[in-house]
PDB file of C-alpha atoms in Angstrom:
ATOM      1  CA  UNK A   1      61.176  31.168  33.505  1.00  0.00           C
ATOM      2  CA  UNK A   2      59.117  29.095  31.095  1.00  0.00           C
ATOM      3  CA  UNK A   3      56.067  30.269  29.532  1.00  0.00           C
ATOM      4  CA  UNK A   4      54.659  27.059  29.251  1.00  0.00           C
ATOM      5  CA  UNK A   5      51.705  26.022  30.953  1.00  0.00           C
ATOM      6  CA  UNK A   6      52.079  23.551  34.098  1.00  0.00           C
ATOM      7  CA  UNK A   7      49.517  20.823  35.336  1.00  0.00           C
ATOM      8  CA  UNK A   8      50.378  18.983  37.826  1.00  0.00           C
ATOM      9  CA  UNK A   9      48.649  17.805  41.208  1.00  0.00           C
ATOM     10  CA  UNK A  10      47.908  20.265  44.220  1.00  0.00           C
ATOM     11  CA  UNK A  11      49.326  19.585  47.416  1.00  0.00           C
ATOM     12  CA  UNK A  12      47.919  20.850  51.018  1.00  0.00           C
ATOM     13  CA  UNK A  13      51.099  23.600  50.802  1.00  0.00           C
ATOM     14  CA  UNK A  14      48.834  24.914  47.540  1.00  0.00           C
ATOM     15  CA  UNK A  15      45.734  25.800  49.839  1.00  0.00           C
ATOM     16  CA  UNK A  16      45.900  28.968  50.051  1.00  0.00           C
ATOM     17  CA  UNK A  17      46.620  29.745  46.601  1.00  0.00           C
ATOM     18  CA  UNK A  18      43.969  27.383  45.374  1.00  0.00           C
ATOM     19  CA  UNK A  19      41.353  29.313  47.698  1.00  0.00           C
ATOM     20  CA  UNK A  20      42.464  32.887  45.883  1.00  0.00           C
ATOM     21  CA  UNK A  21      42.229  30.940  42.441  1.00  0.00           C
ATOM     22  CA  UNK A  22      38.795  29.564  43.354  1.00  0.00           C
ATOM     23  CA  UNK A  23      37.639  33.150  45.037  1.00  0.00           C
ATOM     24  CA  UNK A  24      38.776  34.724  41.812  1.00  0.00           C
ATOM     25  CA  UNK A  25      37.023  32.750  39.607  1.00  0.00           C
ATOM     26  CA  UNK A  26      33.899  32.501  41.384  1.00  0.00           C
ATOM     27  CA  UNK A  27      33.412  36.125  41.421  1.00  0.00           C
ATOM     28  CA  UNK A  28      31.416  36.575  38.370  1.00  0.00           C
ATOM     29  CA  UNK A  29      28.898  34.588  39.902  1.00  0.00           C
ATOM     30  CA  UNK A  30      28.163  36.676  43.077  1.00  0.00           C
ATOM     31  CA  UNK A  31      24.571  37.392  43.156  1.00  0.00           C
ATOM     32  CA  UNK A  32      23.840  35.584  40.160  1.00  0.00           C
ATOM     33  CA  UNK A  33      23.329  31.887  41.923  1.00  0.00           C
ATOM     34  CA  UNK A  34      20.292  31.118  44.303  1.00  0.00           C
ATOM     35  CA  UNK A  35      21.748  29.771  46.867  1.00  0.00           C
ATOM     36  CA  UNK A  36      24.875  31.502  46.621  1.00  0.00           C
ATOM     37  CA  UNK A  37      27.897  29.430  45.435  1.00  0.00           C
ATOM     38  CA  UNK A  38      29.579  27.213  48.791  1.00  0.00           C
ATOM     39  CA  UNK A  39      32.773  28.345  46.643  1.00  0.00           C
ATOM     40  CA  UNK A  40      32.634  31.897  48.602  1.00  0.00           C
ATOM     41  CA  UNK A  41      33.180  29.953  51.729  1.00  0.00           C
ATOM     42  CA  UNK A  42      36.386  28.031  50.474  1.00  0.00           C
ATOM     43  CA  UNK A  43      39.152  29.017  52.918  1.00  0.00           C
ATOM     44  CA  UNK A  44      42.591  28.194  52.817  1.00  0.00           C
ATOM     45  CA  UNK A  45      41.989  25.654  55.968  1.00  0.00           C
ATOM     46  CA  UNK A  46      38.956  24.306  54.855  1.00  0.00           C
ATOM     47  CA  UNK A  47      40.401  23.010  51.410  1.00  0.00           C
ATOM     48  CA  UNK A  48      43.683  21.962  53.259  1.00  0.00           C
ATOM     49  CA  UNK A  49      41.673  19.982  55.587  1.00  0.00           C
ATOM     50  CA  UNK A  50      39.858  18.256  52.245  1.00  0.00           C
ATOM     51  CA  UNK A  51      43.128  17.569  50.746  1.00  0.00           C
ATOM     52  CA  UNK A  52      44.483  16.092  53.760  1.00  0.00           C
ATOM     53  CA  UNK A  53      41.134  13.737  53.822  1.00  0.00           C
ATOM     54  CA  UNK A  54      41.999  12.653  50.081  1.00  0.00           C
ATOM     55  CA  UNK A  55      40.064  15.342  47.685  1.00  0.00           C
ATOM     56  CA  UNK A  56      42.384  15.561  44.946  1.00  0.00           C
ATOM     57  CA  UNK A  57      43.183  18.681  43.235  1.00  0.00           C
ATOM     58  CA  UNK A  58      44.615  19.500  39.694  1.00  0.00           C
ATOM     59  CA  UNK A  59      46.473  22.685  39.277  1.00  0.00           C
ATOM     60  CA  UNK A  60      47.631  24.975  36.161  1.00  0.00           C
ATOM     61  CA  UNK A  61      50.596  27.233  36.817  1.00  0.00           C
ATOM     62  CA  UNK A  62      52.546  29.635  34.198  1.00  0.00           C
ATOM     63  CA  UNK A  63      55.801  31.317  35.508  1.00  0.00           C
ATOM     64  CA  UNK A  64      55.428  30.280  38.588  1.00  0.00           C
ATOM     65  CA  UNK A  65      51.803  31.720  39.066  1.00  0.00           C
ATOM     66  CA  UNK A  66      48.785  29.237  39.962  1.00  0.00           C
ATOM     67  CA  UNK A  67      45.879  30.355  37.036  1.00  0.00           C
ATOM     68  CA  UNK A  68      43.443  27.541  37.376  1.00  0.00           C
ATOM     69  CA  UNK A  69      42.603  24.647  39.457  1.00  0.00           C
ATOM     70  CA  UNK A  70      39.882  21.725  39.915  1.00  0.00           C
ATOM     71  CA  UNK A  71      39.016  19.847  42.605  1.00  0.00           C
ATOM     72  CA  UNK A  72      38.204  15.474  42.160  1.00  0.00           C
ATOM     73  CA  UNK A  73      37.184  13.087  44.070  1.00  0.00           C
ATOM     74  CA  UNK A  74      36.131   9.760  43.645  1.00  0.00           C
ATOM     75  CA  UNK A  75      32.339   8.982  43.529  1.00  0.00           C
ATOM     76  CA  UNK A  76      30.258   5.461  42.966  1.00  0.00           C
ATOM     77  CA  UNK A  77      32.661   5.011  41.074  1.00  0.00           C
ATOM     78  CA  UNK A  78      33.819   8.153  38.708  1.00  0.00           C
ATOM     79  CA  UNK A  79      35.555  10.918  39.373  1.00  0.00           C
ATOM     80  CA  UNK A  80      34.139  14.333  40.627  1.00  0.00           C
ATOM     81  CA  UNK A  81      34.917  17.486  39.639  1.00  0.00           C
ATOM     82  CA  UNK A  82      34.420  20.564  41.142  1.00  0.00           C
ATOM     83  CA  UNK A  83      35.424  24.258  41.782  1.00  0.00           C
ATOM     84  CA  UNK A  84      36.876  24.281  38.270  1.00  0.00           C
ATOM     85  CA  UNK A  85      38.273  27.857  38.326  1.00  0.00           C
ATOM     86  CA  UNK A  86      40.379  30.100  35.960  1.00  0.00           C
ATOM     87  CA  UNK A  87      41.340  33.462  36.804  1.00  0.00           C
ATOM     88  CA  UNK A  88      39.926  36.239  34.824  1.00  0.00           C
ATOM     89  CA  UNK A  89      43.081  37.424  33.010  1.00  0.00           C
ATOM     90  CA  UNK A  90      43.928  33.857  31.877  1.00  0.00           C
ATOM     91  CA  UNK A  91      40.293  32.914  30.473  1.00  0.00           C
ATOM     92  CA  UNK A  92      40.181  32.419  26.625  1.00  0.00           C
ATOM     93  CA  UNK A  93      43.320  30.304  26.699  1.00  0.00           C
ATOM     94  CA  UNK A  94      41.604  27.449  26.549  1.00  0.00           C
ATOM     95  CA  UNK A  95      42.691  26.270  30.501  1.00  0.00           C
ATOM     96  CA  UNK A  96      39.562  24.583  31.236  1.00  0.00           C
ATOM     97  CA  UNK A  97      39.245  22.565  28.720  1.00  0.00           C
ATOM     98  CA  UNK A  98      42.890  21.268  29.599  1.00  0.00           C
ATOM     99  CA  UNK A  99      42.091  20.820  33.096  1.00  0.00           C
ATOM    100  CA  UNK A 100      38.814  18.918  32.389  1.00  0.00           C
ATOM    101  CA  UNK A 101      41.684  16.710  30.129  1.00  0.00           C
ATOM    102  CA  UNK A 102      43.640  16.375  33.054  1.00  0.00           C
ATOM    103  CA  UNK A 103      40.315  15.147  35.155  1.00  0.00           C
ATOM    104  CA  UNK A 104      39.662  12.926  32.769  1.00  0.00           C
ATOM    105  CA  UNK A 105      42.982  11.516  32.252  1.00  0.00           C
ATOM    106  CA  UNK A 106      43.270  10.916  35.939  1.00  0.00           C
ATOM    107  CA  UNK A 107      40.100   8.957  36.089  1.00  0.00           C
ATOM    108  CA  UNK A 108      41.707   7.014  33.379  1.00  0.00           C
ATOM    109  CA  UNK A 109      44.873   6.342  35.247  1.00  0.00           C
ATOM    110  CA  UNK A 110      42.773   5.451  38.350  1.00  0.00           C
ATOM    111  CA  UNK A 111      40.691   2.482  36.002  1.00  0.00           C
ATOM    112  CA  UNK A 112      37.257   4.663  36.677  1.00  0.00           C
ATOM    113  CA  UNK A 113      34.307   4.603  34.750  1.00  0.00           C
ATOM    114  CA  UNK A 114      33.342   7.893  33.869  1.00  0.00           C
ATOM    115  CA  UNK A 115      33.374  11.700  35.099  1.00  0.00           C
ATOM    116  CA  UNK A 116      30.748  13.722  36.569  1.00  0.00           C
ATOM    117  CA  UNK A 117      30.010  17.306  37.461  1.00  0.00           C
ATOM    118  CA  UNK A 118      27.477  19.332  38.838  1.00  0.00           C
ATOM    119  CA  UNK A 119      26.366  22.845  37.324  1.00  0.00           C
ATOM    120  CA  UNK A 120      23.861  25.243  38.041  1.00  0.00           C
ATOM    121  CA  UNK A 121      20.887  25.208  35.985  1.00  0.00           C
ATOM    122  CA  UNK A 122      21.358  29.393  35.128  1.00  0.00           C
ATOM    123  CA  UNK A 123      25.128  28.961  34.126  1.00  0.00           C
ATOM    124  CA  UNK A 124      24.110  27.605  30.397  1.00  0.00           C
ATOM    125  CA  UNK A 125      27.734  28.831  28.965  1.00  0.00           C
ATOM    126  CA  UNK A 126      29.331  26.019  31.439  1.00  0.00           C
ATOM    127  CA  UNK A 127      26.595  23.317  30.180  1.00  0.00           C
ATOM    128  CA  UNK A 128      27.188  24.328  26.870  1.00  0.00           C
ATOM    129  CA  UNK A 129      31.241  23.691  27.395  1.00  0.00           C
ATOM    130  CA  UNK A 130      30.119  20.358  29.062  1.00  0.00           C
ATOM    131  CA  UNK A 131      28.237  19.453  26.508  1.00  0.00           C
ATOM    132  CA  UNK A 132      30.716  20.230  23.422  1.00  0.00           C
ATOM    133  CA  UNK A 133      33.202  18.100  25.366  1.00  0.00           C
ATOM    134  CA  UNK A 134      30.879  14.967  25.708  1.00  0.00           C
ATOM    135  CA  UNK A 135      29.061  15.300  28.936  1.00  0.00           C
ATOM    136  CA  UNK A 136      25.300  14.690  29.396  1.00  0.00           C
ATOM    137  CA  UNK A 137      22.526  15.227  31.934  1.00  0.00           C
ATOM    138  CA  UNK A 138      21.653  12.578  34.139  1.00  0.00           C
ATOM    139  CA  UNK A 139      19.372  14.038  36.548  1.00  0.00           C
ATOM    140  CA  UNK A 140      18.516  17.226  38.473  1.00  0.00           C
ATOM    141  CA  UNK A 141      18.619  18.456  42.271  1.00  0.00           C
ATOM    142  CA  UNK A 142      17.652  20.763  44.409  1.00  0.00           C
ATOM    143  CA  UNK A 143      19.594  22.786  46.956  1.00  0.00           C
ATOM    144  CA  UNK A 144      18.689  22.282  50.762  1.00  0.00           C
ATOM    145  CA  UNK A 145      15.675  24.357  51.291  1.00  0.00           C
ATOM    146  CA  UNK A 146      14.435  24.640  47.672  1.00  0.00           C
ATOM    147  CA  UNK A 147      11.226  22.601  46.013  1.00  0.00           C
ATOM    148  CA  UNK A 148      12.665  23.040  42.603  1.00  0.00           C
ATOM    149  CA  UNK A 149      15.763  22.203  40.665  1.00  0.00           C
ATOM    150  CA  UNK A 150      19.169  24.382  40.722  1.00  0.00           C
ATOM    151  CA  UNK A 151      21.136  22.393  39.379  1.00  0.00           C
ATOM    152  CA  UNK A 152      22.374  19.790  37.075  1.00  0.00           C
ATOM    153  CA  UNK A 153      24.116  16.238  36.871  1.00  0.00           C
ATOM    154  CA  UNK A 154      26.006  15.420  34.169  1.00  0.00           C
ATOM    155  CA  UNK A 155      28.499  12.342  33.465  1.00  0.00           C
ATOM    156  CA  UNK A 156      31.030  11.222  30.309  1.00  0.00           C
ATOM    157  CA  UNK A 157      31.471   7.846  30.360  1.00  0.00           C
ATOM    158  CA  UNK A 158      35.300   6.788  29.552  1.00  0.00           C
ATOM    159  CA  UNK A 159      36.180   4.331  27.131  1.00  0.00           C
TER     160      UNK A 159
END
């Protein structure tokens, strides 16, 4: 086996790895996010049923083994991204930065405008990493149920 570092696109038969990947990830943020993260929810069948509806997904595999993944989908027209997730023992390596690539070179290849995310207003590391790689606010939301922001909009146009 290869030690080099695979991106390629998800398919409905990745589900159930994605939703360990994304479970994973996510739990550094349990009991840190008001309202929790919807990513705690993510079952195997629930993200198969997205993918079969046409949410796109972007994973990164080494030896075999699925480390990181995103989720797209087009929107007014960008692309989406969410759920970016990397596993705990392969953070450092630089793997969402590539995947964000991957996002963007997909909206590319698709003729879109732009990008766009959404990030809690407590995770600042994650709108600092936006922000290094060219992403900016565009406006604020609340969850349902809440009378003040929780999280952040941001977009990078593509040239």
């Amino acid at each position: 086996m290869s030690d080099t570092l695979v991106l390629r696109a998800g398919t409905t038969g990745d589900a159930a790895a994605i939703a360990t990947v994304i479970a994973a990830s996510f739990e550094q943020y349990r009991g840190r996010l008001v309202p929790e993260s919807g990513a705690f929810r993510e079952t195997p069948e629930n993200i198969a049923t997205e993918l079969g509806r046409g949410v796109g997904t972007i994973v990164a595999e080494r030896n075999g083994q699925m480390l990181g993944c995103v989720l797209v989908e087009e929107m007014e027209g960008d692309l989406y991204f969410g759920r970016l997730s990397v596993v705990p023992a392969a953070r450092g390596q630089g793997l969402s930065k590539q995947l964000i690539a991957a996002v963007e070179a997909e909206a590319r290849r698709r003729g879109l405008s732009g990008v766009r995310l959404g990030v809690r207003i407590v995770l600042t590391d994650n709108q600092r990493l936006f922000q290094a790689l060219g992403y900016r606010e565009t406006s604020r939301e609340a969850h349902p149920g809440f009378n003040h922001p929780t999280s952040i909009n941001m977009r990078k146009p593509l040239p």
